[in-house]
Coordinates of C-alpha atoms in Angstrom, one line a residue:
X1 CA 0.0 0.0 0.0
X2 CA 1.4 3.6 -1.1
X3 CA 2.0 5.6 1.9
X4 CA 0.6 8.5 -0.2
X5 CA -3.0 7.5 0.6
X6 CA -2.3 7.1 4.0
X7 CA -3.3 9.9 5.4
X8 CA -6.7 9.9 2.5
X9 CA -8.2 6.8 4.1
X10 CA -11.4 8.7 6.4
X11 CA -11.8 10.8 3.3
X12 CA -11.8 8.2 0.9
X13 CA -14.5 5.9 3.2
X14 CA -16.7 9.2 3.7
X15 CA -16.4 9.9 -0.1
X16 CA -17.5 6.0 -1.0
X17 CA -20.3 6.5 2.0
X18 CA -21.7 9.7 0.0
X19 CA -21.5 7.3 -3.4
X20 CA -23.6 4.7 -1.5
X21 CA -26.2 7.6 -0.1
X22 CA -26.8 9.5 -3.5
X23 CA -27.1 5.7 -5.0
X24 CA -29.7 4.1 -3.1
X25 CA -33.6 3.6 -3.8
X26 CA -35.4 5.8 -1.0
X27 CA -38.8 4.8 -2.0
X28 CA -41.1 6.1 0.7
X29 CA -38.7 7.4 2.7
X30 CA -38.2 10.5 1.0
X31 CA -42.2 10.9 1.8
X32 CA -41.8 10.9 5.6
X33 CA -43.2 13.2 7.7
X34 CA -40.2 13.6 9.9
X35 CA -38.1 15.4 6.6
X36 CA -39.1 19.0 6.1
X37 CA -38.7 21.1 2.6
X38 CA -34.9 21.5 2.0
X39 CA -33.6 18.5 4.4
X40 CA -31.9 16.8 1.6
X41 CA -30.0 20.4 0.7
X42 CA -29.0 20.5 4.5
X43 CA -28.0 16.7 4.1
X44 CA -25.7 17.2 1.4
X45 CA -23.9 20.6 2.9
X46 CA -23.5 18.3 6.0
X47 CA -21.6 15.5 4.0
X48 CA -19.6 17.9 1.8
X49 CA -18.8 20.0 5.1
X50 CA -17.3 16.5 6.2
X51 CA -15.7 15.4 3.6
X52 CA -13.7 18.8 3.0
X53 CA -12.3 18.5 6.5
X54 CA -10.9 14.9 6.0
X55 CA -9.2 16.1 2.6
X56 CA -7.6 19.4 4.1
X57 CA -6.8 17.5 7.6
X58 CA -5.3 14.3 5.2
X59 CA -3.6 16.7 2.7
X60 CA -2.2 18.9 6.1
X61 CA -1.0 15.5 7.7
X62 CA 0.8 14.0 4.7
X63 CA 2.7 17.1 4.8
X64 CA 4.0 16.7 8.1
X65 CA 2.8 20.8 8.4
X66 CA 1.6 21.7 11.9
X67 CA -0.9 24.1 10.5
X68 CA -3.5 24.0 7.7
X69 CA -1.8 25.6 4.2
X70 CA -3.9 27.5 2.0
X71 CA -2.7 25.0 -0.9
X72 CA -4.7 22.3 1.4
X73 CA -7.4 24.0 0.9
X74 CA -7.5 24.9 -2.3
X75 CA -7.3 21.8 -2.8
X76 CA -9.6 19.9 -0.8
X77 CA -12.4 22.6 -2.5
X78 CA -11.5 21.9 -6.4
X79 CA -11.2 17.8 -5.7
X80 CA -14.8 18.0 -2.9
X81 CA -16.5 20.0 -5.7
X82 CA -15.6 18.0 -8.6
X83 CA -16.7 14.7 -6.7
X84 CA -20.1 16.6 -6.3
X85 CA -20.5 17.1 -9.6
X86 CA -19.7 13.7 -10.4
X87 CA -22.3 12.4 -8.1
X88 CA -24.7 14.7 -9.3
X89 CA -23.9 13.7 -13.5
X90 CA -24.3 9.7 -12.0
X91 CA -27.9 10.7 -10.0
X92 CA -28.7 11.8 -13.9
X93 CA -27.8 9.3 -16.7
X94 CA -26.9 5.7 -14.4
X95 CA -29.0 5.6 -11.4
X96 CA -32.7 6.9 -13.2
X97 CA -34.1 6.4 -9.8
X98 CA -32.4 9.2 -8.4
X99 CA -33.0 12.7 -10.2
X100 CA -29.9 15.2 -10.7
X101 CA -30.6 18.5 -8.8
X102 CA -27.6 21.3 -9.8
X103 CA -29.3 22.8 -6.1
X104 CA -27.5 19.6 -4.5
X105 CA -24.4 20.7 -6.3
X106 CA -24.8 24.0 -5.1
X107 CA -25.4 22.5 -1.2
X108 CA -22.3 20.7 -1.2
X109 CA -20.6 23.7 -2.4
X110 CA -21.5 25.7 0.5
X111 CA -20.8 22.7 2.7
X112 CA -17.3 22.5 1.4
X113 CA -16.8 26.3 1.7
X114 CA -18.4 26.0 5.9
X115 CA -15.5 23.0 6.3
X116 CA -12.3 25.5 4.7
X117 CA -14.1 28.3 6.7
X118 CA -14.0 26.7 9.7
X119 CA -10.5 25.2 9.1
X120 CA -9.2 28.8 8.5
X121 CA -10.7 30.3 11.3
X122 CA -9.7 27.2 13.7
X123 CA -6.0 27.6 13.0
X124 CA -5.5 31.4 12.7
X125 CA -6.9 31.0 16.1
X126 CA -4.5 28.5 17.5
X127 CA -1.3 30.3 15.3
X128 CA -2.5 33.4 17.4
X129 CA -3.0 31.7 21.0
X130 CA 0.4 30.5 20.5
X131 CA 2.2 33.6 20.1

């Protein structure tokens, strides 16, 4: 095993768990009275808030860096955004089930911009206590 993925392996199971949630059948479940209007928007800016933070914290550990770089960032929004996409152009021409929503795209956007948000704000924070 390449000791470049390593540090990938909590992003990599979360990304596959995202695959297997945008796949499924949800029949009736979708119909439930315990989802309000917009709960699958807030359920996709949840996993792409996740997924973000196990790309930048991956990317910032492989580097051996004691602080988040703006490169791991960068990063972890083009790769989380494009895997969106991609889940979104699968929802639309190999799992007919599913229906392709460009608002889902948009959701996980916003989810991956709260994670490198909070990441930023987290470590300017710590980089200032420690001074």
């Amino acid at each position: 095993m390449s000791t470049s993925f390593r540090y990938y392996w909590p992003a990599i199971l979360w990304a596959l768990f995202i695959l297997i949630i945008c796949s499924i059948k949800l029949g009736e479940v979708a119909e439930s009275p315990l989802f309000f209007a917009g709960f699958d928007k807030l359920v996709h800016c949840g996993l792409f808030f996740v997924i973000a933070l196990f790309m930048a914290t991956g990317y910032t550990r492989k580097k051996a860096q004691p602080f988040v770089s703006i490169t791991a960032l960068i990063t972890a929004v083009i790769i989380a955004t494009i895997y969106g996409g991609t889940i979104e152009l699968l929802q639309r021409y190999f799992f007919p089930w599913r229906s392709a929503d460009w608002n889902d795209l948009f959701a996980d956007i916003i989810g991956i911009l709260m994670a490198v948000f909070s990441i930023f704000i987290t470590s300017k924070a710590l980089g200032h206590e420690k001074k």
